[in-house]
Structures are given as C-alpha cells and as structure tokens.
mmCIF file of C-alpha atoms and ligand atoms in Angstrom:
data_model
loop_
_atom_site.group_PDB
_atom_site.id
_atom_site.type_symbol
_atom_site.label_atom_id
_atom_site.label_comp_id
_atom_site.label_asym_id
_atom_site.label_seq_id
_atom_site.Cartn_x
_atom_site.Cartn_y
_atom_site.Cartn_z
ATOM 1 C CA MET A 116 34.615 -46.586 29.958
ATOM 2 C CA ILE A 117 31.410 -46.179 31.917
ATOM 3 C CA PRO A 118 30.790 -49.336 33.943
ATOM 4 C CA THR A 119 27.629 -51.296 33.130
ATOM 5 C CA PRO A 120 25.291 -50.948 36.137
ATOM 6 C CA ASP A 121 25.492 -53.620 38.820
ATOM 7 C CA LEU A 122 22.280 -55.641 38.600
ATOM 8 C CA SER A 123 23.317 -58.426 40.955
ATOM 9 C CA HIS A 124 20.476 -57.561 43.363
ATOM 10 C CA LEU A 125 17.845 -58.578 40.772
ATOM 11 C CA LYS A 126 16.823 -62.223 40.785
ATOM 12 C CA ALA A 127 15.368 -64.602 38.224
ATOM 13 C CA SER A 128 11.992 -64.135 39.900
ATOM 14 C CA ASP A 129 12.179 -60.367 39.248
ATOM 15 C CA TYR A 130 12.629 -61.076 35.561
ATOM 16 C CA GLU A 131 9.384 -63.034 35.509
ATOM 17 C CA THR A 132 7.574 -59.706 35.800
ATOM 18 C CA VAL A 133 10.182 -57.140 34.753
ATOM 19 C CA TYR A 134 12.056 -56.849 31.466
ATOM 20 C CA GLU A 135 15.564 -58.243 31.750
ATOM 21 C CA PRO A 136 18.181 -56.054 30.051
ATOM 22 C CA ALA A 137 18.806 -57.423 26.578
ATOM 23 C CA GLU A 138 20.337 -56.370 23.258
ATOM 24 C CA ASP A 139 17.907 -53.455 22.912
ATOM 25 C CA THR A 140 18.968 -52.212 26.340
ATOM 26 C CA PHE A 141 22.644 -52.534 25.503
ATOM 27 C CA ILE A 142 22.443 -50.721 22.164
ATOM 28 C CA LEU A 143 20.863 -47.839 24.076
ATOM 29 C CA LEU A 144 23.680 -47.852 26.641
ATOM 30 C CA ASP A 145 26.205 -47.840 23.806
ATOM 31 C CA ALA A 146 24.480 -44.915 22.097
ATOM 32 C CA LEU A 147 24.491 -42.911 25.326
ATOM 33 C CA GLU A 148 28.101 -43.752 25.982
ATOM 34 C CA SER A 149 29.225 -42.631 22.555
ATOM 35 C CA ASP A 150 27.325 -39.342 23.059
ATOM 36 C CA SER A 151 28.622 -38.912 26.605
ATOM 37 C CA ASP A 152 30.826 -35.863 25.943
ATOM 38 C CA THR A 153 28.034 -33.984 24.188
ATOM 39 C CA LEU A 154 25.570 -34.961 26.890
ATOM 40 C CA LYS A 155 27.841 -33.715 29.660
ATOM 41 C CA GLN A 156 28.374 -30.403 27.860
ATOM 42 C CA LEU A 157 24.634 -29.927 27.669
ATOM 43 C CA ARG A 158 24.637 -29.804 31.511
ATOM 44 C CA PRO A 159 21.280 -31.522 31.724
ATOM 45 C CA ARG A 160 19.309 -30.811 34.883
ATOM 46 C CA LEU A 161 16.291 -32.986 34.166
ATOM 47 C CA CYS A 162 16.322 -36.436 32.569
ATOM 48 C CA LEU A 163 13.255 -38.568 31.972
ATOM 49 C CA GLU A 164 13.117 -42.215 31.045
ATOM 50 C CA ILE A 165 9.825 -43.726 29.947
ATOM 51 C CA GLY A 166 9.505 -47.437 30.711
ATOM 52 C CA SER A 167 12.631 -47.813 32.830
ATOM 53 C CA GLY A 168 12.098 -51.544 33.553
ATOM 54 C CA SER A 169 15.102 -52.764 35.551
ATOM 55 C CA GLY A 170 16.411 -49.180 35.793
ATOM 56 C CA CYS A 171 19.582 -50.128 33.964
ATOM 57 C CA VAL A 172 19.518 -47.289 31.410
ATOM 58 C CA SER A 173 18.799 -44.360 33.736
ATOM 59 C CA THR A 174 21.383 -45.673 36.183
ATOM 60 C CA PHE A 175 23.907 -45.736 33.357
ATOM 61 C CA LEU A 176 22.965 -42.195 32.332
ATOM 62 C CA GLY A 177 23.398 -41.167 35.968
ATOM 63 C CA SER A 178 26.935 -42.534 35.987
ATOM 64 C CA ILE A 179 27.724 -40.600 32.817
ATOM 65 C CA LEU A 180 26.383 -37.297 34.133
ATOM 66 C CA GLY A 181 27.049 -37.618 37.863
ATOM 67 C CA SER A 182 24.459 -38.654 40.418
ATOM 68 C CA SER A 183 23.820 -35.180 41.842
ATOM 69 C CA GLU A 184 24.141 -33.233 38.587
ATOM 70 C CA ALA A 185 20.606 -33.908 37.369
ATOM 71 C CA LEU A 186 17.226 -35.148 38.512
ATOM 72 C CA PHE A 187 16.554 -38.603 37.102
ATOM 73 C CA LEU A 188 12.839 -39.193 36.672
ATOM 74 C CA CYS A 189 11.484 -42.502 35.411
ATOM 75 C CA THR A 190 8.043 -43.870 34.702
ATOM 76 C CA ASP A 191 6.839 -47.400 34.102
ATOM 77 C CA ILE A 192 3.313 -48.796 33.905
ATOM 78 C CA ASN A 193 4.510 -51.973 35.590
ATOM 79 C CA PRO A 194 4.620 -51.404 39.375
ATOM 80 C CA HIS A 195 7.169 -54.159 39.872
ATOM 81 C CA ALA A 196 9.443 -52.505 37.311
ATOM 82 C CA CYS A 197 9.215 -49.307 39.360
ATOM 83 C CA SER A 198 10.492 -51.095 42.467
ATOM 84 C CA CYS A 199 13.297 -52.761 40.511
ATOM 85 C CA SER A 200 14.357 -49.412 39.042
ATOM 86 C CA VAL A 201 14.550 -47.842 42.479
ATOM 87 C CA ALA A 202 16.578 -50.803 43.756
ATOM 88 C CA THR A 203 18.983 -50.628 40.827
ATOM 89 C CA GLY A 204 19.489 -46.930 41.422
ATOM 90 C CA LEU A 205 20.251 -47.549 45.099
ATOM 91 C CA GLN A 206 22.597 -50.427 44.317
ATOM 92 C CA ASN A 207 24.614 -48.122 42.045
ATOM 93 C CA LYS A 208 24.260 -44.921 44.121
ATOM 94 C CA ILE A 209 22.220 -43.116 41.483
ATOM 95 C CA PRO A 210 18.930 -41.871 42.956
ATOM 96 C CA LEU A 211 16.145 -42.677 40.488
ATOM 97 C CA ASN A 212 12.779 -41.030 41.038
ATOM 98 C CA LEU A 213 10.036 -43.406 39.947
ATOM 99 C CA VAL A 214 6.435 -42.720 39.112
ATOM 100 C CA ASN A 215 4.176 -45.649 38.336
ATOM 101 C CA ALA A 216 2.404 -44.110 35.361
ATOM 102 C CA SER A 217 1.758 -44.495 31.670
ATOM 103 C CA LEU A 218 4.239 -42.603 29.495
ATOM 104 C CA ALA A 219 4.628 -39.051 30.851
ATOM 105 C CA ASP A 220 0.957 -38.642 31.854
ATOM 106 C CA PRO A 221 1.343 -36.907 35.249
ATOM 107 C CA LEU A 222 4.359 -34.869 34.100
ATOM 108 C CA LEU A 223 3.040 -33.310 30.904
ATOM 109 C CA TRP A 224 1.392 -30.430 32.683
ATOM 110 C CA ARG A 225 4.528 -29.221 34.434
ATOM 111 C CA LEU A 226 7.327 -30.255 32.142
ATOM 112 C CA GLN A 227 6.744 -28.131 29.087
ATOM 113 C CA ASN A 228 10.047 -27.199 27.407
ATOM 114 C CA ALA A 229 11.776 -28.506 30.521
ATOM 115 C CA VAL A 230 13.308 -31.944 29.941
ATOM 116 C CA ASP A 231 16.908 -32.040 28.761
ATOM 117 C CA ILE A 232 17.156 -35.739 27.962
ATOM 118 C CA ILE A 233 14.311 -38.173 27.284
ATOM 119 C CA ILE A 234 14.898 -41.895 26.803
ATOM 120 C CA PHE A 235 12.442 -44.568 25.684
ATOM 121 C CA ASN A 236 13.088 -48.188 24.862
ATOM 122 C CA PRO A 237 9.442 -48.917 24.102
ATOM 123 C CA PRO A 238 7.448 -52.066 23.536
ATOM 124 C CA TYR A 239 8.305 -52.161 19.824
ATOM 125 C CA VAL A 240 7.424 -55.703 18.718
ATOM 126 C CA PRO A 241 4.629 -55.822 16.109
ATOM 127 C CA THR A 242 1.577 -57.674 17.455
ATOM 128 C CA VAL A 243 -2.145 -57.483 16.822
ATOM 129 C CA ALA A 244 -3.474 -54.270 18.309
ATOM 130 C CA ASP A 245 -5.561 -56.013 20.918
ATOM 131 C CA GLU A 246 -2.557 -57.803 22.340
ATOM 132 C CA ALA A 247 -0.731 -54.530 22.900
ATOM 133 C CA TRP A 248 -3.645 -52.848 24.667
ATOM 134 C CA THR A 249 -4.391 -55.900 26.782
ATOM 135 C CA ALA A 250 -0.733 -55.986 27.822
ATOM 136 C CA GLN A 251 -0.910 -52.290 28.727
ATOM 137 C CA ALA A 252 -3.944 -52.914 30.909
ATOM 138 C CA ASP A 253 -2.239 -55.900 32.588
ATOM 139 C CA ARG A 254 0.805 -53.794 33.502
ATOM 140 C CA GLY A 255 2.999 -56.896 33.488
ATOM 141 C CA ILE A 256 5.819 -58.374 31.453
ATOM 142 C CA GLY A 257 3.819 -58.468 28.178
ATOM 143 C CA GLY A 258 3.755 -54.677 28.189
ATOM 144 C CA ALA A 259 7.518 -54.712 27.828
ATOM 145 C CA TRP A 260 7.375 -55.811 24.214
ATOM 146 C CA ALA A 261 3.840 -55.909 22.729
ATOM 147 C CA GLY A 262 3.679 -52.918 20.414
ATOM 148 C CA GLY A 263 0.554 -53.510 18.298
ATOM 149 C CA LYS A 264 0.418 -52.495 14.656
ATOM 150 C CA ASP A 265 3.935 -52.015 13.245
ATOM 151 C CA GLY A 266 5.095 -52.187 16.872
ATOM 152 C CA MET A 267 4.249 -48.487 17.021
ATOM 153 C CA GLU A 268 0.976 -48.180 18.902
ATOM 154 C CA ILE A 269 2.458 -47.269 22.287
ATOM 155 C CA THR A 270 5.322 -45.211 20.844
ATOM 156 C CA ASN A 271 2.817 -43.310 18.713
ATOM 157 C CA VAL A 272 0.952 -42.152 21.796
ATOM 158 C CA PHE A 273 4.147 -40.679 23.184
ATOM 159 C CA LEU A 274 5.687 -39.098 20.086
ATOM 160 C CA PRO A 275 3.243 -36.152 19.949
ATOM 161 C CA HIS A 276 4.480 -35.028 23.395
ATOM 162 C CA VAL A 277 8.210 -35.172 22.796
ATOM 163 C CA SER A 278 8.704 -31.740 21.342
ATOM 164 C CA ALA A 279 6.611 -30.063 24.030
ATOM 165 C CA LEU A 280 8.509 -31.837 26.810
ATOM 166 C CA LEU A 281 12.008 -31.213 25.487
ATOM 167 C CA ALA A 282 13.933 -28.175 26.627
ATOM 168 C CA PRO A 283 15.532 -26.203 23.797
ATOM 169 C CA GLY A 284 18.734 -28.050 22.907
ATOM 170 C CA GLY A 285 17.390 -31.270 24.444
ATOM 171 C CA HIS A 286 17.591 -34.789 23.029
ATOM 172 C CA PHE A 287 15.260 -37.768 22.839
ATOM 173 C CA TYR A 288 16.697 -41.269 22.410
ATOM 174 C CA LEU A 289 14.358 -43.915 21.045
ATOM 175 C CA VAL A 290 14.995 -47.607 20.357
ATOM 176 C CA ALA A 291 13.297 -48.956 17.237
ATOM 177 C CA VAL A 292 13.313 -51.921 14.879
ATOM 178 C CA THR A 293 12.946 -51.969 11.085
ATOM 179 C CA GLN A 294 9.232 -52.902 11.256
ATOM 180 C CA ASN A 295 8.569 -49.591 13.043
ATOM 181 C CA ASN A 296 9.142 -47.768 9.704
ATOM 182 C CA ILE A 297 11.900 -45.596 11.055
ATOM 183 C CA VAL A 298 12.308 -43.277 8.081
ATOM 184 C CA ALA A 299 8.606 -42.471 7.992
ATOM 185 C CA MET A 300 8.633 -41.807 11.724
ATOM 186 C CA GLN A 301 11.597 -39.450 11.405
ATOM 187 C CA GLN A 302 9.890 -37.629 8.567
ATOM 188 C CA ARG A 303 6.678 -37.186 10.557
ATOM 189 C CA MET A 304 8.539 -35.834 13.573
ATOM 190 C CA LYS A 305 10.307 -33.329 11.349
ATOM 191 C CA ASP A 306 7.259 -32.256 9.364
ATOM 192 C CA ILE A 307 4.941 -31.860 12.317
ATOM 193 C CA TYR A 308 7.245 -30.811 15.152
ATOM 194 C CA GLY A 309 10.386 -29.617 13.455
ATOM 195 C CA LEU A 310 12.460 -32.207 15.320
ATOM 196 C CA GLU A 311 15.567 -33.239 13.428
ATOM 197 C CA SER A 312 16.773 -36.756 14.004
ATOM 198 C CA GLN A 313 19.538 -39.162 13.256
ATOM 199 C CA VAL A 314 19.989 -42.893 13.570
ATOM 200 C CA VAL A 315 23.025 -42.929 15.850
ATOM 201 C CA LEU A 316 23.511 -46.671 16.109
ATOM 202 C CA ARG A 317 22.337 -49.702 14.176
ATOM 203 C CA ARG A 318 22.868 -53.330 15.066
ATOM 204 C CA ARG A 319 21.625 -56.760 14.209
ATOM 205 C CA ALA A 320 20.796 -58.950 17.203
ATOM 206 C CA GLY A 321 19.234 -62.348 16.695
ATOM 207 C CA GLY A 322 16.274 -61.785 14.413
ATOM 208 C CA GLU A 323 16.031 -58.039 15.138
ATOM 209 C CA HIS A 324 17.517 -55.062 13.326
ATOM 210 C CA LEU A 325 17.817 -52.566 16.159
ATOM 211 C CA SER A 326 18.364 -48.817 15.834
ATOM 212 C CA VAL A 327 18.734 -45.953 18.247
ATOM 213 C CA ILE A 328 17.270 -42.726 16.914
ATOM 214 C CA ARG A 329 18.238 -39.405 18.474
ATOM 215 C CA PHE A 330 15.730 -36.563 18.015
ATOM 216 C CA SER A 331 16.975 -33.086 18.849
ATOM 217 C CA LYS A 332 15.237 -29.833 19.571
ATOM 218 C CA THR A 333 17.045 -26.738 18.337
ATOM 219 C CA LEU A 334 18.028 -24.084 20.817
ATOM 220 C CA ALA A 335 15.686 -21.468 19.451
ATOM 221 C CA VAL A 336 12.393 -23.327 19.337
ATOM 222 C CA LYS A 337 9.839 -23.206 22.118
ATOM 223 C CA THR A 338 6.921 -25.459 21.469
ATOM 224 C CA ALA A 339 3.504 -24.087 22.312
ATOM 225 C CA VAL A 340 2.401 -25.032 25.774
ATOM 226 C CA PHE A 341 -0.129 -27.691 25.042
ATOM 227 C CA HIS A 342 -2.253 -28.191 28.104
ATOM 228 C CA SER A 343 -4.816 -30.805 27.461
ATOM 229 C CA ASN A 344 -5.231 -34.297 28.720
ATOM 230 C CA THR A 345 -3.903 -35.619 25.482
ATOM 231 C CA SER A 346 -2.774 -38.952 26.771
ATOM 232 C CA ASN A 347 -6.368 -39.980 27.190
ATOM 233 C CA ASN A 348 -6.962 -41.957 24.084
ATOM 234 C CA GLU A 349 -10.465 -40.826 23.433
ATOM 235 C CA VAL A 350 -12.023 -39.784 20.175
ATOM 236 C CA LEU A 351 -12.396 -36.036 20.254
ATOM 237 C CA MET B 5 10.828 -42.123 47.038
ATOM 238 C CA VAL B 6 8.521 -39.203 46.572
ATOM 239 C CA ARG B 7 10.553 -36.159 47.384
ATOM 240 C CA LEU B 8 9.308 -32.621 47.049
ATOM 241 C CA ILE B 9 11.419 -32.078 43.938
ATOM 242 C CA THR B 10 9.424 -34.799 42.176
ATOM 243 C CA HIS B 11 6.114 -33.865 43.756
ATOM 244 C CA ASN B 12 6.561 -30.334 42.380
ATOM 245 C CA LEU B 13 6.442 -31.803 38.847
ATOM 246 C CA LEU B 14 3.319 -33.979 39.207
ATOM 247 C CA ALA B 15 -0.182 -32.888 38.272
ATOM 248 C CA CYS B 16 -3.523 -34.671 38.170
ATOM 249 C CA HIS B 17 -4.213 -36.120 34.739
ATOM 250 C CA ALA B 18 -7.670 -37.547 35.327
ATOM 251 C CA LYS B 19 -9.878 -37.185 32.290
ATOM 252 C CA GLY B 20 -11.213 -33.655 31.958
ATOM 253 C CA CYS B 21 -9.259 -32.357 34.959
ATOM 254 C CA THR B 22 -7.347 -29.483 33.424
ATOM 255 C CA SER B 23 -7.423 -26.602 35.876
ATOM 256 C CA ASN B 24 -6.477 -26.239 39.526
ATOM 257 C CA ASN B 25 -4.998 -29.770 39.192
ATOM 258 C CA PHE B 26 -1.685 -28.850 40.847
ATOM 259 C CA PRO B 27 -0.112 -29.181 43.387
ATOM 260 C CA LEU B 28 -1.482 -32.464 44.671
ATOM 261 C CA GLN B 29 -2.258 -32.335 48.390
ATOM 262 C CA PHE B 30 -0.623 -34.778 50.769
ATOM 263 C CA LYS B 31 -2.664 -36.805 53.208
ATOM 264 C CA ASP B 32 -1.834 -39.509 55.776
ATOM 265 C CA VAL B 33 1.864 -39.344 55.011
ATOM 266 C CA GLN B 34 4.725 -41.278 56.548
ATOM 267 C CA ILE B 35 7.983 -39.413 56.192
ATOM 268 C CA VAL B 36 11.598 -40.493 56.386
ATOM 269 C CA VAL B 37 14.474 -38.001 56.309
ATOM 270 C CA ARG B 38 17.623 -39.153 54.521
ATOM 271 C CA GLU B 39 20.756 -37.176 53.825
ATOM 272 C CA SER B 40 21.794 -36.637 50.245
ATOM 273 C CA GLU B 41 24.668 -34.999 48.415
ATOM 274 C CA PHE B 42 24.451 -31.192 48.275
ATOM 275 C CA ASN B 43 25.054 -29.735 44.812
ATOM 276 C CA PRO B 44 24.620 -25.934 44.683
ATOM 277 C CA ASP B 45 25.203 -25.734 40.912
ATOM 278 C CA PHE B 46 22.422 -28.197 40.286
ATOM 279 C CA LEU B 47 20.065 -26.225 42.526
ATOM 280 C CA ARG B 48 20.800 -22.913 40.781
ATOM 281 C CA GLY B 49 20.132 -24.587 37.442
ATOM 282 C CA PHE B 50 16.958 -26.272 38.619
ATOM 283 C CA ILE B 51 15.285 -23.352 40.425
ATOM 284 C CA PRO B 52 13.692 -21.992 37.212
ATOM 285 C CA LYS B 53 11.812 -25.281 36.821
ATOM 286 C CA ILE B 54 10.282 -25.088 40.299
ATOM 287 C CA GLU B 55 6.812 -23.705 41.002
ATOM 288 C CA TRP B 56 7.734 -21.802 44.130
ATOM 289 C CA PRO B 57 4.327 -21.227 45.783
ATOM 290 C CA ALA B 58 3.478 -24.914 45.318
ATOM 291 C CA LEU B 59 6.761 -25.978 46.882
ATOM 292 C CA VAL B 60 6.190 -23.691 49.851
ATOM 293 C CA SER B 61 2.650 -24.913 50.494
ATOM 294 C CA SER B 62 3.547 -28.585 50.010
ATOM 295 C CA SER B 63 6.551 -28.389 52.328
ATOM 296 C CA ARG B 64 4.320 -26.820 54.978
ATOM 297 C CA GLU B 65 1.832 -29.681 54.543
ATOM 298 C CA LEU B 66 4.717 -31.966 55.445
ATOM 299 C CA GLY B 67 5.451 -29.893 58.541
ATOM 300 C CA ASP B 68 8.483 -28.034 57.237
ATOM 301 C CA THR B 69 8.273 -24.268 57.588
ATOM 302 C CA SER B 70 11.780 -23.289 56.558
ATOM 303 C CA LEU B 71 10.913 -21.774 53.147
ATOM 304 C CA SER B 72 9.625 -18.219 52.866
ATOM 305 C CA ASP B 73 6.719 -17.178 50.671
ATOM 306 C CA GLN B 74 8.980 -15.531 48.130
ATOM 307 C CA LEU B 75 12.005 -17.057 46.463
ATOM 308 C CA PRO B 76 14.896 -14.963 47.823
ATOM 309 C CA GLU B 77 16.865 -12.913 45.319
ATOM 310 C CA MET B 78 20.172 -13.857 46.904
ATOM 311 C CA LEU B 79 20.827 -17.542 46.329
ATOM 312 C CA ASP B 80 23.499 -17.841 49.016
ATOM 313 C CA ASP B 81 24.769 -21.097 50.430
ATOM 314 C CA ALA B 82 22.641 -20.935 53.563
ATOM 315 C CA PHE B 83 19.492 -20.639 51.473
ATOM 316 C CA LEU B 84 20.602 -23.335 49.007
ATOM 317 C CA LYS B 85 21.282 -25.735 51.880
ATOM 318 C CA THR B 86 17.780 -25.191 53.214
ATOM 319 C CA LEU B 87 16.333 -25.650 49.754
ATOM 320 C CA HIS B 88 18.366 -28.804 49.259
ATOM 321 C CA ARG B 89 17.006 -30.304 52.437
ATOM 322 C CA VAL B 90 13.412 -29.507 51.520
ATOM 323 C CA LEU B 91 13.687 -30.760 47.937
ATOM 324 C CA PHE B 92 15.813 -33.859 48.457
ATOM 325 C CA GLU B 93 15.906 -35.083 52.021
ATOM 326 C CA ILE B 94 12.250 -35.388 52.968
ATOM 327 C CA HIS B 95 10.963 -38.703 51.580
ATOM 328 C CA VAL B 96 7.282 -39.502 51.598
ATOM 329 C CA GLU B 97 7.188 -43.286 51.896
ATOM 330 C CA GLU B 98 3.474 -43.863 52.364
ATOM 331 C CA GLY B 99 0.393 -41.720 51.957
ATOM 332 C CA VAL B 100 -1.931 -40.241 49.398
ATOM 333 C CA MET B 101 -1.773 -37.307 46.998
ATOM 334 C CA ILE B 102 -5.138 -35.737 46.301
ATOM 335 C CA CYS B 103 -6.097 -33.540 43.377
ATOM 336 C CA PRO B 104 -7.358 -30.157 44.628
ATOM 337 C CA ASN B 105 -9.774 -29.995 41.694
ATOM 338 C CA CYS B 106 -11.338 -33.432 41.172
ATOM 339 C CA SER B 107 -10.267 -35.104 44.445
ATOM 340 C CA HIS B 108 -8.739 -38.045 42.605
ATOM 341 C CA HIS B 109 -6.564 -40.033 45.061
ATOM 342 C CA TYR B 110 -3.079 -41.100 44.035
ATOM 343 C CA PRO B 111 -1.637 -43.511 46.605
ATOM 344 C CA ILE B 112 2.042 -43.651 47.509
ATOM 345 C CA SER B 113 3.348 -46.988 48.676
ATOM 346 C CA ASN B 114 6.957 -47.924 49.407
ATOM 347 C CA GLY B 115 7.891 -44.483 48.152
ATOM 348 C CA ILE B 116 6.359 -44.985 44.706
ATOM 349 C CA PRO B 117 3.323 -42.960 43.625
ATOM 350 C CA ASN B 118 0.698 -44.861 41.685
ATOM 351 C CA MET B 119 -0.457 -42.547 38.920
ATOM 352 C CA ALA B 120 -1.294 -45.133 36.278
ATOM 353 C CA SER B 121 -4.911 -44.276 35.742
ATOM 354 C CA SER B 122 -6.864 -47.367 34.848
ATOM 355 C CA VAL B 123 -9.138 -45.399 32.537
ATOM 356 C CA THR B 124 -6.293 -44.408 30.251
ATOM 357 C CA LEU B 125 -4.930 -47.925 30.177
ATOM 358 C CA LEU B 126 -8.177 -49.652 29.377
ATOM 359 C CA ILE B 127 -9.066 -47.689 26.281
ATOM 360 C CA ARG B 128 -7.817 -49.522 23.274
ATOM 361 C CA GLY B 129 -7.209 -49.702 19.585
ATOM 362 C CA LEU B 130 -9.050 -47.538 17.144
ATOM 363 C CA PRO B 131 -9.938 -44.546 19.322
ATOM 364 C CA TYR B 132 -6.295 -43.995 20.038
ATOM 365 C CA LEU B 133 -5.429 -43.865 16.339
ATOM 366 C CA ALA B 134 -7.897 -41.088 15.758
ATOM 367 C CA SER B 135 -6.796 -39.092 18.766
ATOM 368 C CA SER B 136 -3.102 -39.398 18.133
ATOM 369 C CA TRP B 137 -3.586 -38.086 14.631
ATOM 370 C CA LEU B 138 -5.658 -35.221 15.997
ATOM 371 C CA ASN B 139 -3.080 -34.414 18.654
ATOM 372 C CA MET B 140 -0.406 -34.196 16.044
ATOM 373 C CA LYS B 141 -2.512 -31.956 13.891
ATOM 374 C CA LEU B 142 -3.491 -29.735 16.824
ATOM 375 C CA ALA B 143 0.071 -29.463 17.995
ATOM 376 C CA ASN B 144 1.060 -28.489 14.495
ATOM 377 C CA ASP B 145 -1.576 -25.786 14.315
ATOM 378 C CA LEU B 146 -0.428 -24.440 17.670
ATOM 379 C CA LYS B 147 3.263 -24.418 16.985
ATOM 380 C CA ILE B 148 5.129 -21.180 17.493
ATOM 381 C CA SER B 149 8.060 -20.682 15.195
HETATM 382 C C1 LIG C 588 11.571 -53.006 26.152
HETATM 383 S S1 LIG C 588 11.273 -52.714 27.880
HETATM 384 C C2 LIG C 588 12.667 -51.652 28.280
HETATM 385 C C3 LIG C 588 13.063 -51.678 29.729
HETATM 386 C C4 LIG C 588 14.357 -50.910 30.047
HETATM 387 N N1 LIG C 588 14.227 -49.502 29.748
HETATM 388 C C5 LIG C 588 15.497 -51.491 29.238
HETATM 389 O O1 LIG C 588 15.939 -50.815 28.295
HETATM 390 O O2 LIG C 588 15.930 -52.589 29.540
HETATM 391 C C6 LIG C 588 9.871 -51.579 27.831
HETATM 392 C C7 LIG C 588 9.446 -51.030 29.190
HETATM 393 O O3 LIG C 588 8.402 -50.073 28.981
HETATM 394 C C8 LIG C 588 7.378 -50.271 29.934
HETATM 395 N N2 LIG C 588 6.141 -49.732 29.351
HETATM 396 C C9 LIG C 588 5.326 -50.284 28.424
HETATM 397 N N3 LIG C 588 4.297 -49.487 28.148
HETATM 398 C C10 LIG C 588 4.452 -48.383 28.916
HETATM 399 C C11 LIG C 588 3.694 -47.197 29.100
HETATM 400 N N4 LIG C 588 2.551 -46.975 28.437
HETATM 401 N N5 LIG C 588 4.146 -46.291 30.000
HETATM 402 C C12 LIG C 588 5.293 -46.502 30.695
HETATM 403 N N6 LIG C 588 6.045 -47.607 30.563
HETATM 404 C C13 LIG C 588 5.631 -48.531 29.689
HETATM 405 C C14 LIG C 588 7.385 -51.759 30.180
HETATM 406 O O4 LIG C 588 6.757 -52.082 31.407
HETATM 407 C C15 LIG C 588 8.879 -52.067 30.145
HETATM 408 O O5 LIG C 588 9.450 -51.910 31.411
HETATM 409 ZN ZN1 LIG C 589 -7.900 -33.928 39.122
#
C-alpha cells in the first residue's frame, strides 16, 4: 500500500482557487498504484505532470518511485496551484519542481524523447468553447474543469506533443470521461503517432464515467524532433 | 524552487522565438543553498539529458565555478557529488530569466518561474482547432519509423 499523500497543510481557502483532489484524482492514484511494479522497473528518471493542482498525484508517484530516483517536474497555469503543489511535495518529502506554464510550453524544446512518465488529469468537462478559453486566460479554479467542446479543447492542444516528449518505453496517463470520445481519441493517437493505448481503469463516480487511459511508446520508436512553437494556437 | 536541473530543461517559447532561445540567462537572483539527498545512480542516468555547456555557463552565472568546460569521462563519486550540489542544492528563489534571443523576461518569485505567456493563453477557439489539426498532420509527415 502506498500511503495517500498528506494534504493537511492545505486549507479550505486554498481550495477556493485550487482544485481539491476528487474522484478523478483518486482514480489516477489507483491506476498508478496498480502499475507500480512496472513503473519501478522502467527506472524512470524524468516524470512530468501537466496541471498538478494540489500536487497530490506527483507526490504519490514520488512515493512509488522514491523521492531521489527521478526528477518530478510539474506545470500548472494557475499560479496558486503551483504554490500548493510545492507545499504538498515538501509536506511529504517529495521535491516537486514547478513551472507556472501552460501545458509543456517551456519544456518542449528540450524534452524531446526524454520524459519517462507523463501524467495529465485535464479540464475534461464539456462546456461551450468560450468558457474554456476564458477560464484558461483567468488561470483560476475554472481552468481546472472547463474543457470546451467535448471537454477536449485543452487536452487536444497537448496530445500532439505526447509522442515527441515521451522517451522510448515511456507512458502517458490521461484521465477522461465518456463525453471525451475515448475510443476515437485512442484511434487518432495510434493512427497519427503510433502510440498504443489501453483503458487501465474505469469507474463511475456521481454523474461521471471516469477512465484512465495509458498511452505507451514502444522502445524502438524515436519521434522526429519537432522544434516549432506549436503550442501557440495560431492559424498557420 | 528553480534549481539548475530544472533550468537546464527550460527554453523560451515566445511566439516566433525558435533559435538561440536556450539557456535562459539569470538576472537579479536571490539564492538559497539547501542540502538534498545524493543519488549517484540517478545522476548517471540523468546526465544524457543534460546540456552540458548550458549547465556550465548557467552555474557560473550563479557564481559557482566548480564544473569544468567538458563533462569528465570518469564519473567518479567526487565528480558526482559536485554535480549533485550544482544541480540540486542551489535554489534560485527570486530573480528573472531572460531569453538570449528575444529578451523576453520570465520572472521567478518564491522559487516558481512564471512562464505562462499571456499571448498563448488569450488566443481562443477556432484558430486552435485549425492549428492542432495541422500540428498533427505535420507531425505525421515528419515521423521517422
Ligand atoms: C482536474 S484538475 C487536476 C488537478 C490535479 N492534478 C488532480 O488530479 O487533483 C486540472 C488542473 O489542470 C490545470 N490546467 C488547466 N489548464 C491547464 C493548462 N493549459 N496548462 C497547465 N495546467 C492546466 C488546472 O489549473 C488544474 O490544476
Ligand atoms: Zn525568446
């Protein structure tokens, strides 16, 4: 049993601006725990969580792997979430390295074929598109859930980078709900990037049907180094 | 905490800034040194991911001159201990990181670098759909099998 991270240092006022761990967080912890033997064997040196929020998930991953066995990088667009993640890491003696950034923007250049484990519990709730992009610009609590069309608008900006970021043999864990059209997403990732995937856990929580999808990069593949500022959402 | 191990992985991502955008230069830094657990196996495994010349120049910007220009061939314990200290124990708490190409300033406050570019965040809706499709297609065309 891996202990659930101690979050006693976070207060109700923190959760006014930062996502409080909920069922989607816990299904992700459970998926990581059930993969823990495989993950340890992989001897990951670099782990990256996008949207770490309270820091609960990366802290948990750190306790699985060992705090000095890997570098734990996290990003979040919400600056308050970044501070909470750091605090949660400290509270549990897992050093988390936070960058206040959107997705993997400042890391894409350097981390080609380099990340052993990527984790993303994204804003996956379907909303009108405008709501999602306004929430992104606000960098507050709304950005924790507002996902735009099919709940996929933010995730869809990140998916094209996954294969390039992953080291050969690396894994990407993504939380999704039924409305995200999981099968179609898996198919696209396979057709375009050759990433195989599997739904490793499925659970019903309240009104949501949650899944954790694990995408894996085979040992042989090296994805072309793709140096462009692709996270800028402009029309080319 | 911005430590040199993280700094070595960050590049400027301002729009159109795609060359000479790494390493970011430190300015007006406040540094705190904190001990951390030494793990030689981790370091051996991580060295291939490090851009050595960038690490050397950035550590010198922070006033540490213990690394030599070339990565030594012998990764003995004495060297790994030095490397550990440079990568993990120097924390930049406050300051700025500046892009050598476009001079974009990325502030560090309370040990957290702010690299959430407002330009990226403000662009919405439709344009993104077009570009994400294009990215996918481009990546596909570029893929090595
Ligand atoms: C559903 S919450 C998950 C938080 C935490 N990982 C957990 O599992 O409890 C989504 C997180 O992603 C962050 N986020 C949303 N859009 C983001 C983006 N473009 N880049 C980085 N983080 C983002 C939010 O601020 C929020 O912390
Ligand atoms: Zn620049």
